[in-house]
CSV table of C-alpha atoms in Angstrom, one decimal:
chain,number,residue,atom,x,y,z
A,26,GLU,CA,-52.1,-39.7,-117.0
A,27,ALA,CA,-49.2,-38.4,-114.7
A,28,GLY,CA,-50.5,-37.0,-111.3
A,29,VAL,CA,-49.6,-33.8,-109.6
A,30,ALA,CA,-45.9,-33.8,-108.7
A,31,GLN,CA,-44.7,-32.1,-105.5
A,32,SER,CA,-41.2,-31.8,-104.0
A,33,PRO,CA,-39.6,-32.2,-101.6
A,34,ARG,CA,-41.7,-34.8,-99.8
A,35,TYR,CA,-40.4,-33.7,-96.4
A,36,LYS,CA,-38.6,-30.7,-95.0
A,37,ILE,CA,-37.3,-29.8,-91.6
A,38,ILE,CA,-36.0,-26.2,-91.0
A,39,GLU,CA,-35.4,-23.9,-88.1
A,40,LYS,CA,-37.6,-21.0,-87.3
A,41,ARG,CA,-36.7,-17.8,-89.2
A,42,GLN,CA,-35.3,-19.8,-92.0
A,43,SER,CA,-36.7,-19.9,-95.5
A,44,VAL,CA,-38.1,-22.8,-97.5
A,45,ALA,CA,-39.7,-23.3,-101.0
A,46,PHE,CA,-42.0,-25.9,-102.3
A,47,TRP,CA,-42.5,-26.9,-105.9
A,48,CYS,CA,-45.6,-28.2,-107.8
A,49,ASN,CA,-46.1,-29.5,-111.3
A,50,PRO,CA,-49.7,-29.9,-112.1
A,51,ILE,CA,-51.3,-32.2,-114.5
A,52,SER,CA,-50.7,-31.2,-118.1
A,53,GLY,CA,-53.5,-29.0,-119.4
A,54,HIS,CA,-54.9,-28.0,-116.1
A,55,ALA,CA,-55.3,-24.3,-116.0
A,56,THR,CA,-56.2,-23.9,-112.4
A,57,LEU,CA,-53.6,-24.6,-109.6
A,58,TYR,CA,-54.3,-24.5,-105.8
A,59,TRP,CA,-52.0,-24.5,-102.7
A,60,TYR,CA,-53.5,-25.7,-99.5
A,61,GLN,CA,-52.2,-25.9,-96.0
A,62,GLN,CA,-53.1,-28.8,-93.9
A,63,ILE,CA,-52.3,-28.5,-90.2
A,64,LEU,CA,-52.2,-31.7,-88.3
A,65,GLY,CA,-55.8,-32.8,-87.2
A,66,GLN,CA,-57.5,-30.2,-89.5
A,67,GLY,CA,-58.8,-30.2,-93.0
A,68,PRO,CA,-56.9,-28.5,-95.8
A,69,LYS,CA,-57.2,-24.6,-96.0
A,70,LEU,CA,-56.8,-22.8,-99.3
A,71,LEU,CA,-53.8,-20.5,-99.3
A,72,ILE,CA,-53.8,-19.5,-103.0
A,73,GLN,CA,-55.5,-20.1,-106.3
A,74,PHE,CA,-54.0,-19.5,-109.8
A,75,GLN,CA,-55.7,-19.6,-113.1
A,76,ASN,CA,-53.0,-19.9,-115.7
A,77,ASN,CA,-50.3,-17.5,-114.4
A,78,GLY,CA,-52.8,-15.2,-112.7
A,79,VAL,CA,-53.8,-15.1,-109.1
A,80,VAL,CA,-57.6,-15.6,-108.6
A,81,ASP,CA,-57.6,-15.7,-104.7
A,82,ASP,CA,-55.0,-15.1,-102.3
A,83,SER,CA,-57.1,-13.8,-99.5
A,84,GLN,CA,-55.9,-16.4,-96.9
A,85,LEU,CA,-52.3,-16.2,-97.8
A,86,PRO,CA,-50.1,-14.6,-95.0
A,87,LYS,CA,-48.4,-12.2,-97.4
A,88,ASP,CA,-45.9,-10.9,-94.8
A,89,ARG,CA,-44.2,-14.3,-95.0
A,90,PHE,CA,-45.7,-16.4,-97.7
A,91,SER,CA,-45.3,-15.9,-101.4
A,92,ALA,CA,-46.3,-18.0,-104.5
A,93,GLU,CA,-45.9,-17.6,-108.2
A,94,ARG,CA,-46.7,-19.7,-111.3
A,95,LEU,CA,-44.6,-18.7,-114.1
A,96,LYS,CA,-45.6,-19.5,-117.6
A,97,GLY,CA,-48.9,-20.9,-116.2
A,98,VAL,CA,-47.4,-24.3,-115.4
A,99,ASP,CA,-45.1,-25.1,-112.5
A,100,SER,CA,-45.7,-23.2,-109.2
A,101,THR,CA,-43.5,-22.5,-106.2
A,102,LEU,CA,-44.7,-21.6,-102.7
A,103,LYS,CA,-42.2,-19.8,-100.4
A,104,ILE,CA,-42.1,-19.2,-96.7
A,105,GLN,CA,-39.7,-16.5,-95.3
A,106,PRO,CA,-39.1,-16.4,-92.5
A,107,ALA,CA,-40.8,-19.6,-91.2
A,108,LYS,CA,-42.6,-19.8,-87.9
A,109,LEU,CA,-43.3,-22.8,-85.6
A,110,GLU,CA,-47.0,-22.6,-86.6
A,111,ASP,CA,-46.1,-23.1,-90.2
A,112,SER,CA,-45.5,-26.8,-89.6
A,113,ALA,CA,-48.0,-28.6,-91.8
A,114,VAL,CA,-48.5,-30.5,-95.0
A,115,TYR,CA,-48.5,-28.2,-98.1
A,116,LEU,CA,-50.8,-29.6,-100.7
A,117,CYS,CA,-50.9,-28.6,-104.4
A,118,ALA,CA,-53.9,-29.4,-106.4
A,119,SER,CA,-54.9,-28.7,-110.1
A,120,SER,CA,-58.1,-28.8,-112.1
A,121,LEU,CA,-59.3,-28.2,-115.6
A,122,GLY,CA,-60.3,-24.8,-114.6
A,123,THR,CA,-63.8,-24.9,-115.9
A,124,TRP,CA,-67.1,-25.7,-114.3
A,125,ALA,CA,-67.2,-29.0,-116.3
A,126,GLY,CA,-63.9,-29.8,-114.7
A,127,THR,CA,-65.3,-29.2,-111.3
A,128,GLU,CA,-68.5,-30.9,-112.0
A,129,TYR,CA,-66.7,-34.2,-112.9
A,130,GLY,CA,-64.5,-34.1,-109.8
A,131,GLY,CA,-61.7,-32.7,-111.8
A,132,TYR,CA,-59.5,-31.8,-108.7
A,133,THR,CA,-56.3,-33.8,-108.3
A,134,PHE,CA,-54.1,-33.5,-105.4
A,135,GLY,CA,-50.4,-34.2,-105.0
A,136,SER,CA,-49.0,-36.2,-102.1
A,137,GLY,CA,-47.9,-33.0,-100.3
A,138,THR,CA,-44.7,-31.6,-98.7
A,139,ARG,CA,-44.5,-32.1,-94.9
A,140,LEU,CA,-42.8,-29.1,-93.3
A,141,THR,CA,-41.5,-29.2,-89.7
A,142,VAL,CA,-40.4,-26.0,-88.2
A,143,VAL,CA,-38.3,-26.5,-85.1
B,4,GLY,CA,-70.0,-18.1,-96.1
B,5,ASN,CA,-69.3,-21.7,-97.0
B,6,SER,CA,-68.3,-24.2,-94.4
B,7,VAL,CA,-68.5,-27.9,-93.7
B,8,THR,CA,-69.0,-29.6,-90.3
B,9,GLN,CA,-68.1,-33.4,-89.9
B,10,MET,CA,-68.6,-35.5,-86.8
B,11,GLU,CA,-65.5,-35.7,-84.5
B,12,GLY,CA,-63.3,-38.7,-84.7
B,13,PRO,CA,-61.7,-41.0,-84.3
B,14,VAL,CA,-64.1,-43.6,-85.2
B,15,THR,CA,-63.2,-47.3,-84.4
B,16,LEU,CA,-65.1,-50.2,-85.8
B,17,SER,CA,-64.8,-53.9,-86.2
B,18,GLU,CA,-64.5,-55.3,-89.7
B,19,GLU,CA,-67.8,-55.8,-91.3
B,20,ALA,CA,-69.6,-53.2,-89.2
B,21,PHE,CA,-71.8,-50.4,-90.6
B,22,LEU,CA,-70.2,-47.0,-91.0
B,23,THR,CA,-71.8,-43.5,-91.0
B,24,ILE,CA,-69.9,-40.3,-91.0
B,25,ASN,CA,-72.1,-37.3,-90.6
B,26,CYS,CA,-71.4,-34.3,-92.7
B,27,THR,CA,-73.5,-31.0,-92.8
B,28,TYR,CA,-72.7,-27.9,-94.8
B,29,THR,CA,-73.5,-24.2,-95.0
B,30,ALA,CA,-73.2,-22.6,-98.5
B,31,THR,CA,-74.6,-19.8,-100.6
B,32,GLY,CA,-76.3,-21.1,-103.7
B,33,TYR,CA,-76.2,-24.8,-104.8
B,34,PRO,CA,-72.9,-26.3,-104.0
B,35,SER,CA,-71.4,-29.6,-105.2
B,36,LEU,CA,-70.4,-32.0,-102.4
B,37,PHE,CA,-67.5,-34.4,-102.2
B,38,TRP,CA,-66.0,-37.0,-100.0
B,39,TYR,CA,-62.2,-37.3,-100.1
B,40,VAL,CA,-60.1,-39.9,-98.4
B,41,GLN,CA,-56.5,-39.9,-97.1
B,42,TYR,CA,-54.8,-43.1,-96.5
B,43,PRO,CA,-51.7,-43.1,-94.3
B,44,GLY,CA,-48.8,-41.6,-96.1
B,45,GLU,CA,-50.7,-40.8,-99.2
B,46,GLY,CA,-52.4,-37.7,-100.8
B,47,LEU,CA,-56.1,-36.9,-100.9
B,48,GLN,CA,-58.2,-39.0,-103.2
B,49,LEU,CA,-61.7,-38.3,-104.4
B,50,LEU,CA,-64.0,-40.9,-103.0
B,51,LEU,CA,-67.4,-39.8,-104.4
B,52,LYS,CA,-69.3,-36.7,-105.3
B,53,ALA,CA,-72.7,-35.3,-105.9
B,54,THR,CA,-73.5,-32.1,-107.8
B,55,LYS,CA,-77.3,-31.5,-107.1
B,56,ALA,CA,-80.0,-32.3,-104.6
B,57,ASP,CA,-81.0,-36.0,-104.2
B,58,ASP,CA,-78.1,-37.1,-106.2
B,59,LYS,CA,-76.3,-40.1,-104.7
B,60,GLY,CA,-72.5,-40.6,-105.1
B,61,SER,CA,-71.1,-44.0,-104.8
B,62,ASN,CA,-67.7,-45.7,-105.0
B,63,LYS,CA,-66.0,-48.7,-103.5
B,64,GLY,CA,-69.1,-49.6,-101.5
B,65,PHE,CA,-69.4,-46.1,-100.1
B,66,GLU,CA,-72.4,-44.0,-100.7
B,67,ALA,CA,-73.6,-40.4,-99.8
B,68,THR,CA,-76.8,-38.7,-100.8
B,69,TYR,CA,-77.1,-34.9,-101.3
B,70,ARG,CA,-79.9,-33.8,-98.9
B,71,LYS,CA,-80.7,-30.2,-99.6
B,72,GLU,CA,-83.5,-30.1,-97.0
B,73,THR,CA,-81.1,-31.0,-94.2
B,74,THR,CA,-77.9,-29.6,-95.8
B,75,SER,CA,-76.2,-33.0,-95.2
B,76,PHE,CA,-74.1,-35.4,-97.2
B,77,HIS,CA,-73.5,-38.3,-94.8
B,78,LEU,CA,-71.0,-41.0,-95.8
B,79,GLU,CA,-72.1,-44.6,-95.3
B,80,LYS,CA,-70.7,-48.1,-96.0
B,81,GLY,CA,-72.5,-51.4,-95.2
B,82,SER,CA,-69.6,-53.4,-94.3
B,83,VAL,CA,-66.1,-51.9,-93.6
B,84,GLN,CA,-62.8,-53.5,-94.1
B,85,VAL,CA,-59.4,-53.0,-92.4
B,86,SER,CA,-58.2,-51.4,-95.7
B,87,ASP,CA,-60.8,-48.7,-95.3
B,88,SER,CA,-58.8,-47.3,-92.3
B,89,ALA,CA,-58.1,-43.6,-93.3
B,90,VAL,CA,-59.1,-40.1,-92.7
B,91,TYR,CA,-62.2,-39.0,-94.5
B,92,PHE,CA,-62.9,-35.3,-95.5
B,93,CYS,CA,-66.3,-33.8,-96.5
B,94,ALA,CA,-65.9,-30.9,-98.9
B,95,LEU,CA,-67.9,-28.6,-101.0
B,96,THR,CA,-67.4,-26.1,-103.8
B,97,PRO,CA,-69.9,-23.4,-104.4
B,98,TYR,CA,-71.9,-23.4,-107.6
B,99,SER,CA,-69.9,-20.6,-109.2
B,100,GLY,CA,-67.5,-22.5,-111.3
B,101,ASN,CA,-63.7,-23.0,-110.9
B,102,THR,CA,-63.8,-22.4,-107.1
B,103,PRO,CA,-61.7,-24.1,-104.6
B,104,LEU,CA,-62.8,-26.8,-102.2
B,105,VAL,CA,-63.7,-26.0,-98.7
B,106,PHE,CA,-63.1,-28.9,-96.4
B,107,GLY,CA,-64.3,-30.2,-93.1
B,108,LYS,CA,-61.8,-31.1,-90.4
B,109,GLY,CA,-61.7,-34.8,-91.3
B,110,THR,CA,-62.8,-37.9,-89.4
B,111,ARG,CA,-60.3,-40.6,-88.8
B,112,LEU,CA,-61.6,-44.2,-89.1
B,113,SER,CA,-59.8,-47.2,-87.8
B,114,VAL,CA,-61.1,-50.6,-88.6
B,115,ILE,CA,-60.0,-53.6,-86.6
B,116,ALA,CA,-60.0,-57.2,-87.5
């Protein structure tokens, strides 16, 4: 089966500019996650979608970050305006969205987008 | 709250050495536990998992046992190879279904020939 697709792979922007990342999950996966991985740290959840609804966005800096998942498939994550501390790898993951999916290690991660803010 | 603590890296070993990476967790309820690996330039890949106490996850020569009494899930391998050089992440998800993974900070392993 095809994996989780993310683009772009790399992005360099100046602070205060805007940027958008795209994620296409595995077909049939109802749950989609965006994680932020700062260099030297573990991934931190930004937002979780179930189909096209938001389940958890408690750690999303909503003054500058936004995300949507139209039609319950693809998702975009946007940062506007970017700050230096937003430099990180942004990971998208998907899962079947059921406990069974979780129990059988059903999370699949994309390769990520490496963002550098200068 | 839910959290994962891993041993600090980097860890540098010679080929064929024994590997242990310690992981302890704090969680409400009965979490599932995971080890993920991130090879240079690649995404996170599931290495192994365990869903209940005393379960042993294993894959590619790596093993980890879910120890509820010590809230631990230490990763072990009897003989490491250069190709095992990567960053290893311990993670959990609470037993509440359809919940996101909570990761440790990761441990970088370098294996030298």
